[in-house]
GROMACS .gro file of C-alpha atoms in nm:
model
  438
    1MET     CA    1  13.015  13.480   9.744
    2LYS     CA    2  13.197  13.778   9.914
    3PRO     CA    3  13.186  14.114   9.893
    4LYS     CA    4  13.530  14.136   9.793
    5HIS     CA    5  13.430  13.894   9.532
    6ILE     CA    6  13.137  14.073   9.439
    7LYS     CA    7  13.326  14.431   9.392
    8LYS     CA    8  13.581  14.281   9.202
    9VAL     CA    9  13.287  14.163   8.919
   10LEU     CA   10  13.143  14.455   8.926
   11MET     CA   11  13.464  14.734   8.895
   12SER     CA   12  13.599  14.430   8.597
   13GLU     CA   13  13.279  14.495   8.395
   14ILE     CA   14  13.297  14.871   8.455
   15ASN     CA   15  13.701  14.860   8.307
   16LYS     CA   16  13.556  14.624   8.042
   17VAL     CA   17  13.353  14.896   7.874
   18ALA     CA   18  13.585  15.193   8.024
   19ASN     CA   19  13.889  15.004   7.803
   20ASN     CA   20  13.669  15.047   7.493
   21PRO     CA   21  13.491  15.388   7.411
   22LYS     CA   22  13.459  15.343   7.057
   23ASP     CA   23  13.186  15.119   7.176
   24TYR     CA   24  12.981  15.330   7.388
   25CYS     CA   25  13.011  15.664   7.279
   26PHE     CA   26  12.813  15.887   7.036
   27HIS     CA   27  13.131  16.037   6.872
   28PRO     CA   28  13.346  15.742   6.888
   29ASP     CA   29  13.645  15.942   6.687
   30THR     CA   30  13.630  16.222   6.950
   31ASP     CA   31  13.513  16.118   7.292
   32PHE     CA   32  13.745  15.990   7.589
   33THR     CA   33  14.062  16.057   7.332
   34ARG     CA   34  14.243  16.304   7.554
   35LYS     CA   35  14.345  16.297   7.840
   36ARG     CA   36  14.070  16.462   8.083
   37LYS     CA   37  13.998  16.541   8.456
   38ILE     CA   38  13.736  16.262   8.421
   39SER     CA   39  13.808  15.961   8.280
   40MET     CA   40  13.557  15.719   8.111
   41LYS     CA   41  13.603  15.467   8.384
   42ALA     CA   42  13.563  15.764   8.651
   43MET     CA   43  13.197  15.833   8.477
   44LEU     CA   44  13.140  15.503   8.511
   45THR     CA   45  13.261  15.428   8.857
   46GLY     CA   46  13.085  15.796   8.978
   47ILE     CA   47  12.734  15.728   8.793
   48ILE     CA   48  12.675  15.391   8.939
   49GLY     CA   49  12.774  15.515   9.298
   50MET     CA   50  12.546  15.773   9.302
   51GLY     CA   51  12.252  15.835   9.553
   52SER     CA   52  12.017  16.093   9.605
   53GLY     CA   53  12.222  16.388   9.670
   54SER     CA   54  12.251  16.730   9.479
   55LEU     CA   55  12.543  16.676   9.195
   56THR     CA   56  12.762  16.872   9.333
   57ASN     CA   57  12.776  16.696   9.708
   58GLU     CA   58  12.794  16.380   9.521
   59LEU     CA   59  13.121  16.487   9.302
   60ILE     CA   60  13.262  16.621   9.656
   61ASP     CA   61  13.201  16.259   9.778
   62PHE     CA   62  13.326  16.059   9.503
   63PHE     CA   63  13.626  16.301   9.477
   64HIS     CA   64  13.719  16.293   9.810
   65ALA     CA   65  13.670  16.651   9.886
   66SER     CA   66  13.937  16.708   9.642
   67PRO     CA   67  13.998  17.081   9.561
   68GLN     CA   68  14.085  16.917   9.192
   69MET     CA   69  13.731  16.769   9.151
   70PRO     CA   70  13.594  16.880   8.841
   71THR     CA   71  13.251  17.154   8.818
   72PRO     CA   72  12.929  16.985   8.776
   73SER     CA   73  12.918  17.159   8.421
   74ALA     CA   74  13.221  16.951   8.372
   75PHE     CA   75  13.068  16.659   8.471
   76LEU     CA   76  12.736  16.686   8.277
   77GLN     CA   77  12.924  16.775   7.962
   78GLN     CA   78  13.159  16.445   7.952
   79ARG     CA   79  12.862  16.235   8.046
   80SER     CA   80  12.627  16.359   7.732
   81LYS     CA   81  12.919  16.155   7.557
   82ILE     CA   82  12.828  15.812   7.688
   83LYS     CA   83  12.569  15.623   7.573
   84PRO     CA   84  12.266  15.459   7.796
   85GLU     CA   85  12.381  15.107   7.633
   86ALA     CA   86  12.790  15.134   7.811
   87PHE     CA   87  12.541  15.077   8.176
   88ARG     CA   88  12.328  14.846   8.000
   89SER     CA   89  12.629  14.671   7.928
   90ILE     CA   90  12.740  14.642   8.269
   91PHE     CA   91  12.449  14.551   8.388
   92ASP     CA   92  12.420  14.239   8.180
   93GLY     CA   93  12.799  14.145   8.240
   94PHE     CA   94  12.775  14.195   8.602
   95ASN     CA   95  12.417  13.960   8.599
   96GLU     CA   96  12.557  13.716   8.384
   97THR     CA   97  12.931  13.660   8.650
   98ILE     CA   98  12.737  13.680   8.961
   99THR     CA   99  12.440  13.420   8.821
  100LYS     CA  100  12.713  13.137   8.739
  101GLY     CA  101  12.718  12.981   9.140
  102PHE     CA  102  12.346  13.020   9.148
  103SER     CA  103  12.162  12.668   9.202
  104GLU     CA  104  12.081  12.467   8.908
  105LYS     CA  105  11.680  12.450   9.029
  106MET     CA  106  11.426  12.634   8.747
  107PRO     CA  107  11.448  13.051   8.853
  108ILE     CA  108  11.106  13.215   8.904
  109PHE     CA  109  11.093  13.550   8.740
  110ALA     CA  110  10.803  13.783   8.831
  111VAL     CA  111  10.754  14.070   8.578
  112ASP     CA  112  10.619  14.417   8.584
  113GLY     CA  113  10.583  14.747   8.535
  114SER     CA  114  10.650  15.102   8.636
  115ASP     CA  115  10.617  15.450   8.588
  116ILE     CA  116  10.952  15.691   8.665
  117GLN     CA  117  10.828  16.077   8.680
  118ILE     CA  118  11.090  16.253   8.533
  119ALA     CA  119  11.188  16.682   8.444
  120THR     CA  120  10.875  16.803   8.283
  121ASN     CA  121  10.940  16.865   7.930
  122PRO     CA  122  10.570  16.953   7.678
  123GLY     CA  123  10.813  16.873   7.391
  124ASP     CA  124  10.879  16.486   7.438
  125THR     CA  125  10.509  16.398   7.317
  126GLY     CA  126  10.622  16.048   7.436
  127SER     CA  127  10.648  16.058   7.724
  128TYR     CA  128  10.424  16.407   7.806
  129TYR     CA  129  10.110  16.392   7.992
  130PRO     CA  130   9.898  16.744   7.988
  131GLY     CA  131   9.757  16.856   8.358
  132SER     CA  132   9.372  16.791   8.429
  133ASN     CA  133   9.173  16.981   8.656
  134GLY     CA  134   9.375  17.222   8.689
  135GLN     CA  135   9.702  17.012   8.714
  136LYS     CA  136  10.031  17.082   8.543
  137GLY     CA  137  10.195  16.850   8.313
  138TYR     CA  138  10.420  16.571   8.336
  139ASN     CA  139  10.661  16.340   8.190
  140LEU     CA  140  10.668  15.957   8.223
  141LEU     CA  141  10.924  15.688   8.141
  142HIS     CA  142  10.787  15.330   8.185
  143LEU     CA  143  11.051  15.079   8.338
  144ASN     CA  144  10.963  14.711   8.240
  145ALA     CA  145  11.144  14.459   8.502
  146LEU     CA  146  11.217  14.072   8.485
  147TYR     CA  147  11.275  14.036   8.832
  148GLU     CA  148  11.468  13.679   9.024
  149ILE     CA  149  11.240  13.615   9.291
  150ASP     CA  150  11.479  13.383   9.500
  151TYR     CA  151  11.766  13.594   9.473
  152HIS     CA  152  11.597  13.918   9.469
  153ILE     CA  153  11.766  14.100   9.158
  154TYR     CA  154  11.682  14.219   8.821
  155ALA     CA  155  11.763  14.019   8.572
  156ASP     CA  156  11.694  14.223   8.266
  157SER     CA  157  11.492  14.551   8.192
  158ILE     CA  158  11.353  14.739   7.920
  159ILE     CA  159  11.305  15.114   7.953
  160GLN     CA  160  11.027  15.279   7.735
  161LYS     CA  161  10.863  15.636   7.679
  162SER     CA  162  10.547  15.633   7.851
  163LYS     CA  163  10.276  15.711   7.654
  164ASN     CA  164  10.422  15.456   7.383
  165CYS     CA  165  10.542  15.159   7.615
  166ASN     CA  166  10.448  14.795   7.537
  167GLU     CA  167  10.424  14.603   7.826
  168HIS     CA  168  10.354  14.293   7.630
  169LYS     CA  169  10.607  14.341   7.373
  170ALA     CA  170  10.885  14.430   7.646
  171LEU     CA  171  10.798  14.112   7.820
  172GLN     CA  172  10.862  13.912   7.504
  173GLU     CA  173  11.142  14.046   7.362
  174MET     CA  174  11.343  13.967   7.749
  175VAL     CA  175  11.197  13.589   7.726
  176ASP     CA  176  11.316  13.578   7.342
  177ARG     CA  177  11.701  13.728   7.418
  178SER     CA  178  11.742  13.522   7.744
  179THR     CA  179  11.975  13.278   7.746
  180ILE     CA  180  11.848  13.092   8.006
  181PRO     CA  181  11.737  12.733   7.873
  182GLU     CA  182  11.401  12.682   8.139
  183ALA     CA  183  11.228  12.944   8.395
  184LEU     CA  184  10.853  13.009   8.540
  185ILE     CA  185  10.722  13.405   8.421
  186ILE     CA  186  10.483  13.522   8.715
  187ALA     CA  187  10.235  13.768   8.605
  188ASP     CA  188   9.992  13.992   8.678
  189ARG     CA  189   9.660  14.029   8.506
  190GLY     CA  190   9.794  14.310   8.221
  191TYR     CA  191  10.034  14.079   8.102
  192GLU     CA  192   9.732  13.833   7.967
  193SER     CA  193   9.785  13.810   7.584
  194TYR     CA  194   9.831  13.469   7.387
  195ASN     CA  195  10.091  13.627   7.180
  196SER     CA  196  10.348  13.606   7.519
  197MET     CA  197  10.181  13.295   7.662
  198ALA     CA  198  10.313  13.153   7.245
  199HIS     CA  199  10.638  13.334   7.296
  200ILE     CA  200  10.689  13.153   7.661
  201GLN     CA  201  10.571  12.837   7.501
  202GLU     CA  202  10.833  12.860   7.202
  203LYS     CA  203  11.147  12.928   7.449
  204GLY     CA  204  11.042  12.622   7.615
  205TRP     CA  205  10.982  12.826   7.961
  206TYR     CA  206  10.646  12.835   8.219
  207PHE     CA  207  10.422  13.097   8.259
  208LEU     CA  208  10.175  13.215   8.539
  209ILE     CA  209   9.952  13.471   8.468
  210ARG     CA  210   9.646  13.588   8.681
  211ILE     CA  211   9.352  13.707   8.422
  212LYS     CA  212   9.047  13.914   8.427
  213ASP     CA  213   8.696  13.765   8.484
  214GLY     CA  214   8.528  14.042   8.293
  215HIS     CA  215   8.429  14.051   7.919
  216GLY     CA  216   8.672  14.029   7.669
  217SER     CA  217   8.956  13.859   7.877
  218ILE     CA  218   9.085  13.534   7.741
  219LYS     CA  219   8.854  13.359   8.060
  220SER     CA  220   8.521  13.529   7.868
  221ASN     CA  221   8.566  13.302   7.526
  222LEU     CA  222   8.624  12.965   7.695
  223GLU     CA  223   8.325  12.720   7.811
  224LEU     CA  224   8.441  12.658   8.195
  225PRO     CA  225   8.272  12.482   8.468
  226LYS     CA  226   8.004  12.648   8.709
  227GLU     CA  227   8.222  12.582   9.004
  228LYS     CA  228   8.398  12.860   9.217
  229LEU     CA  229   8.706  12.637   9.219
  230PHE     CA  230   8.810  12.460   8.906
  231ASP     CA  231   9.139  12.359   8.715
  232LEU     CA  232   9.040  12.273   8.360
  233LYS     CA  233   9.287  12.156   8.063
  234ILE     CA  234   9.312  12.347   7.767
  235ASN     CA  235   9.463  12.243   7.427
  236LEU     CA  236   9.352  12.558   7.210
  237ASN     CA  237   9.440  12.573   6.843
  238ILE     CA  238   9.437  12.970   6.776
  239THR     CA  239   9.411  13.055   6.352
  240ARG     CA  240   9.355  13.394   6.150
  241LYS     CA  241   9.151  13.212   5.918
  242GLN     CA  242   8.732  13.231   5.894
  243SER     CA  243   8.626  13.004   5.590
  244LYS     CA  244   8.316  12.798   5.667
  245GLU     CA  245   8.506  12.530   5.779
  246VAL     CA  246   8.739  12.701   6.044
  247LYS     CA  247   8.370  12.846   6.151
  248GLU     CA  248   8.252  12.526   6.220
  249LEU     CA  249   8.537  12.462   6.444
  250LEU     CA  250   8.560  12.746   6.638
  251LYS     CA  251   8.177  12.626   6.753
  252ASP     CA  252   8.439  12.448   6.997
  253LYS     CA  253   8.524  12.703   7.222
  254ASN     CA  254   8.815  12.497   7.413
  255HIS     CA  255   9.014  12.399   7.135
  256TYR     CA  256   8.956  12.651   6.867
  257ARG     CA  257   9.000  13.078   6.849
  258TYR     CA  258   8.999  13.310   6.585
  259LEU     CA  259   9.215  13.584   6.579
  260PRO     CA  260   9.145  13.909   6.349
  261SER     CA  261   9.439  14.066   6.176
  262ASN     CA  262   9.494  14.330   6.441
  263VAL     CA  263   9.560  14.125   6.716
  264ASN     CA  264   9.950  14.086   6.755
  265PHE     CA  265  10.062  13.731   6.688
  266ASP     CA  266  10.407  13.641   6.586
  267TYR     CA  267  10.354  13.305   6.537
  268LEU     CA  268  10.086  13.305   6.246
  269PRO     CA  269  10.073  13.508   5.954
  270ALA     CA  270   9.865  13.846   6.016
  271LYS     CA  271   9.721  13.774   5.679
  272SER     CA  272   9.674  13.525   5.373
  273ASN     CA  273   9.519  13.420   5.051
  274TYR     CA  274   9.186  13.336   5.057
  275LYS     CA  275   9.257  12.984   4.887
  276ASP     CA  276   9.546  12.876   5.129
  277PRO     CA  277   9.500  12.651   5.389
  278ALA     CA  278   9.444  12.788   5.742
  279SER     CA  279   9.693  12.740   5.960
  280PHE     CA  280   9.721  12.672   6.353
  281TYR     CA  281   9.930  12.697   6.638
  282GLY     CA  282   9.899  12.457   6.921
  283LEU     CA  283   9.867  12.659   7.217
  284SER     CA  284   9.868  12.405   7.555
  285PHE     CA  285   9.718  12.579   7.909
  286ARG     CA  286   9.532  12.487   8.227
  287ILE     CA  287   9.298  12.794   8.358
  288ALA     CA  288   9.248  12.761   8.740
  289ARG     CA  289   9.064  12.936   8.993
  290PHE     CA  290   9.147  12.919   9.369
  291GLN     CA  291   9.042  13.081   9.666
  292ILE     CA  292   9.223  13.400   9.857
  293SER     CA  293   8.977  13.470  10.071
  294GLU     CA  294   8.645  13.450  10.278
  295ASP     CA  295   8.482  13.584   9.910
  296THR     CA  296   8.839  13.636   9.657
  297TYR     CA  297   8.869  13.434   9.391
  298GLU     CA  298   9.150  13.452   9.187
  299THR     CA  299   9.221  13.259   8.780
  300VAL     CA  300   9.540  13.192   8.687
  301LEU     CA  301   9.666  13.029   8.315
  302THR     CA  302  10.002  12.842   8.375
  303ASN     CA  303  10.144  12.541   8.141
  304LEU     CA  304  10.279  12.394   8.439
  305ASP     CA  305  10.204  12.006   8.523
  306LYS     CA  306   9.889  11.957   8.747
  307GLU     CA  307  10.057  11.660   8.910
  308GLN     CA  308  10.362  11.883   9.035
  309TYR     CA  309  10.139  12.215   9.082
  310PRO     CA  310   9.791  12.185   9.214
  311LEU     CA  311   9.603  12.504   9.307
  312GLU     CA  312   9.718  12.482   9.615
  313LYS     CA  313  10.104  12.505   9.523
  314LEU     CA  314  10.013  12.772   9.228
  315LYS     CA  315   9.844  13.019   9.489
  316GLN     CA  316  10.168  13.024   9.644
  317LEU     CA  317  10.361  13.052   9.354
  318TYR     CA  318  10.147  13.296   9.228
  319ALA     CA  319  10.197  13.508   9.605
  320LEU     CA  320  10.554  13.512   9.500
  321ARG     CA  321  10.505  13.773   9.260
  322TRP     CA  322  10.482  14.060   9.509
  323GLY     CA  323  10.824  14.037   9.539
  324ILE     CA  324  10.913  14.239   9.298
  325GLU     CA  325  10.612  14.523   9.408
  326THR     CA  326  10.848  14.568   9.727
  327SER     CA  327  11.137  14.614   9.475
  328PHE     CA  328  11.022  14.870   9.315
  329ARG     CA  329  10.975  15.019   9.618
  330ASP     CA  330  11.356  14.969   9.774
  331LEU     CA  331  11.437  15.104   9.389
  332LYS     CA  332  11.284  15.458   9.443
  333TYR     CA  333  11.316  15.517   9.767
  334THR     CA  334  11.600  15.342   9.910
  335MET     CA  335  11.850  15.383   9.606
  336GLY     CA  336  11.727  15.689   9.517
  337MET     CA  337  11.553  15.647   9.163
  338LEU     CA  338  11.339  15.932   9.227
  339ASP     CA  339  11.648  16.165   9.234
  340PHE     CA  340  11.803  16.234   8.909
  341HIS     CA  341  12.065  16.475   8.815
  342SER     CA  342  11.981  16.539   8.430
  343LYS     CA  343  11.702  16.667   8.291
  344LYS     CA  344  11.800  16.477   7.931
  345VAL     CA  345  11.608  16.159   7.875
  346MET     CA  346  11.885  16.010   7.763
  347CYS     CA  347  12.105  16.056   8.109
  348ILE     CA  348  11.848  15.998   8.268
  349GLN     CA  349  11.870  15.589   8.118
  350GLN     CA  350  12.208  15.583   8.264
  351GLU     CA  351  12.060  15.677   8.579
  352ILE     CA  352  11.802  15.400   8.567
  353TYR     CA  353  12.057  15.127   8.449
  354ALA     CA  354  12.311  15.238   8.719
  355HIS     CA  355  12.070  15.217   9.030
  356LEU     CA  356  11.934  14.866   8.907
  357ILE     CA  357  12.358  14.792   8.904
  358MET     CA  358  12.381  14.922   9.205
  359TYR     CA  359  12.024  14.760   9.343
  360ASN     CA  360  12.181  14.447   9.248
  361PHE     CA  361  12.514  14.462   9.391
  362ALA     CA  362  12.363  14.572   9.742
  363GLN     CA  363  12.167  14.233   9.734
  364MET     CA  364  12.429  14.018   9.637
  365ILE     CA  365  12.628  14.141   9.914
  366THR     CA  366  12.329  14.124  10.150
  367SER     CA  367  12.205  13.782  10.057
  368HIS     CA  368  12.517  13.689  10.136
  369VAL     CA  369  12.567  13.849  10.489
  370VAL     CA  370  12.553  13.547  10.797
  371ILE     CA  371  12.263  13.675  11.037
  372GLU     CA  372  12.308  13.537  11.379
  373LYS     CA  373  11.991  13.268  11.496
  374LYS     CA  374  11.865  13.335  11.853
  375GLN     CA  375  11.534  13.294  12.046
  376ARG     CA  376  11.319  13.500  11.915
  377LYS     CA  377  10.944  13.450  11.752
  378TYR     CA  378  11.071  13.559  11.419
  379THR     CA  379  11.345  13.486  11.198
  380TYR     CA  380  11.518  13.795  11.101
  381LYS     CA  381  11.662  13.923  10.796
  382ALA     CA  382  11.937  14.219  10.681
  383ASN     CA  383  11.731  14.560  10.697
  384PHE     CA  384  11.741  14.639  10.338
  385SER     CA  385  11.676  15.044  10.379
  386VAL     CA  386  11.993  15.058  10.541
  387ALA     CA  387  12.201  14.757  10.396
  388PRO     CA  388  12.232  14.997  10.031
  389HIS     CA  389  12.393  15.283  10.175
  390LEU     CA  390  12.689  15.042  10.372
  391CYS     CA  391  12.725  14.905  10.013
  392ARG     CA  392  12.737  15.223   9.842
  393LEU     CA  393  13.048  15.328  10.115
  394PHE     CA  394  13.209  15.003   9.989
  395TYR     CA  395  13.127  15.066   9.647
  396ARG     CA  396  13.319  15.376   9.703
  397GLY     CA  397  13.639  15.236   9.920
  398LYS     CA  398  13.508  15.396  10.227
  399THR     CA  399  13.451  15.088  10.419
  400THR     CA  400  13.617  14.756  10.466
  401SER     CA  401  13.438  14.404  10.370
  402PRO     CA  402  13.409  14.288  10.757
  403ASP     CA  403  13.299  14.634  10.905
  404LEU     CA  404  13.043  14.603  10.587
  405GLU     CA  405  12.956  14.277  10.742
  406THR     CA  406  12.936  14.314  11.059
  407ILE     CA  407  12.717  14.625  11.060
  408ILE     CA  408  12.496  14.486  10.826
  409ALA     CA  409  12.442  14.153  11.046
  410LYS     CA  410  12.354  14.461  11.338
  411ASN     CA  411  12.055  14.564  11.127
  412VAL     CA  412  11.782  14.346  11.093
  413ILE     CA  413  11.409  14.320  11.056
  414PRO     CA  414  11.191  14.014  11.120
  415ILE     CA  415  11.072  13.816  10.850
  416ARG     CA  416  10.640  13.826  10.872
  417PRO     CA  417  10.524  13.594  10.579
  418ASP     CA  418  10.132  13.598  10.647
  419ARG     CA  419  10.183  13.989  10.716
  420HIS     CA  420   9.944  14.234  10.496
  421GLY     CA  421   9.896  14.638  10.464
  422GLU     CA  422   9.691  14.914  10.309
  423ARG     CA  423   9.860  14.978   9.941
  424LYS     CA  424   9.894  15.363   9.946
  425ALA     CA  425   9.904  15.550   9.570
  426THR     CA  426  10.084  15.883   9.616
  427THR     CA  427  10.073  16.174   9.374
  428LYS     CA  428  10.330  16.180   9.131
  429ILE     CA  429  10.618  16.417   9.215
  430PHE     CA  430  10.923  16.534   9.030
  431HIS     CA  431  11.251  16.633   9.268
  432GLY     CA  432  11.366  16.922   9.154
  433PHE     CA  433  11.763  16.981   9.169
  434LEU     CA  434  11.746  17.223   9.413
  435TYR     CA  435  11.600  17.027   9.732
  436ARG     CA  436  11.807  16.709   9.763
  437VAL     CA  437  11.969  16.600  10.103
  438ALA     CA  438  12.256  16.718  10.166
   0.00000   0.00000   0.00000
């Protein structure tokens, strides 16, 4: 898919939303009904193309330094009329179109979440955390994302306020609303849940979930081999009842499991009359344990076929999940999703979707650039620290498709699949409006 076609698809989705302002504005009878300096299309196009600069500098770039450019105040007033759902619609429409030409093999999704710090607002109790040990308070939003590993794009996302976030619920919602008939979900330890596994099973999908080893985990309620490496098939019958007959069945831990009413499980009634017969939900999976280093082992749950996916294959598949971690880094630091141009949560949500759209736009263009093969030690790929800037210029009409591909092909980095580095945790900060790059 050529860059021109990818851009045409994105502009088509922007036009669809811009031509129906009543569906995406807070006051449909008045918003964008008069001719203004900044039209609905200009607002959508401008926000999607924003980088990390100050709002004034972004407007100068977008309006090509024209004396007729609007003031930041006018821009903010116009953007406040648009619902975040407008950008969500563009994100969904763009993804649906560009993924039609993908191969027919089963897609592999990684699911994870990432906190995003926004301007401090103690009045927003859903996102505000008071500081401890003399530190200042801060506000966080939580981005839940479904990431397509083979094509390096975000397939779906849900934004929640951090204090009220529920990663299990977000995953279940993204799985349920997908139109893809078959897929594999790879998840880290935080997604260990019977309910999530059941949602994926009901969808006809597959899961590969890393689980905890300690007390309170799914593993701790099963009778497992004492060997360090194992791969055991489990056919579990889950119930909410605790009658005498059921209690006898529950002694067989590898086949029966009781869930109390305060544990979410959508495929059994939370409460029932004591005279009602016991209801069971069947959940089939493998619990497998493999070695990842000399003295480190990991345990996973999966419903993948044992013949096609033995332990070594599961280990390789789970390693692919790291792609979503590096994508969050690129999304925040390369695409600029740490630098917002408003303090309003609604406007920040607009920009989060806008950055997801531009990330997918840049990845689709970059993935189709041909990298010349030479006699080198490593295979090389496009440097994604450089490509998004060029893709933004192309999106704004400041460079051509041939020049774009040529420059991207010149900026490459080696692929080192077995390279490992220490993960560094950094203090969360909010980037103020007055301290942006020029």
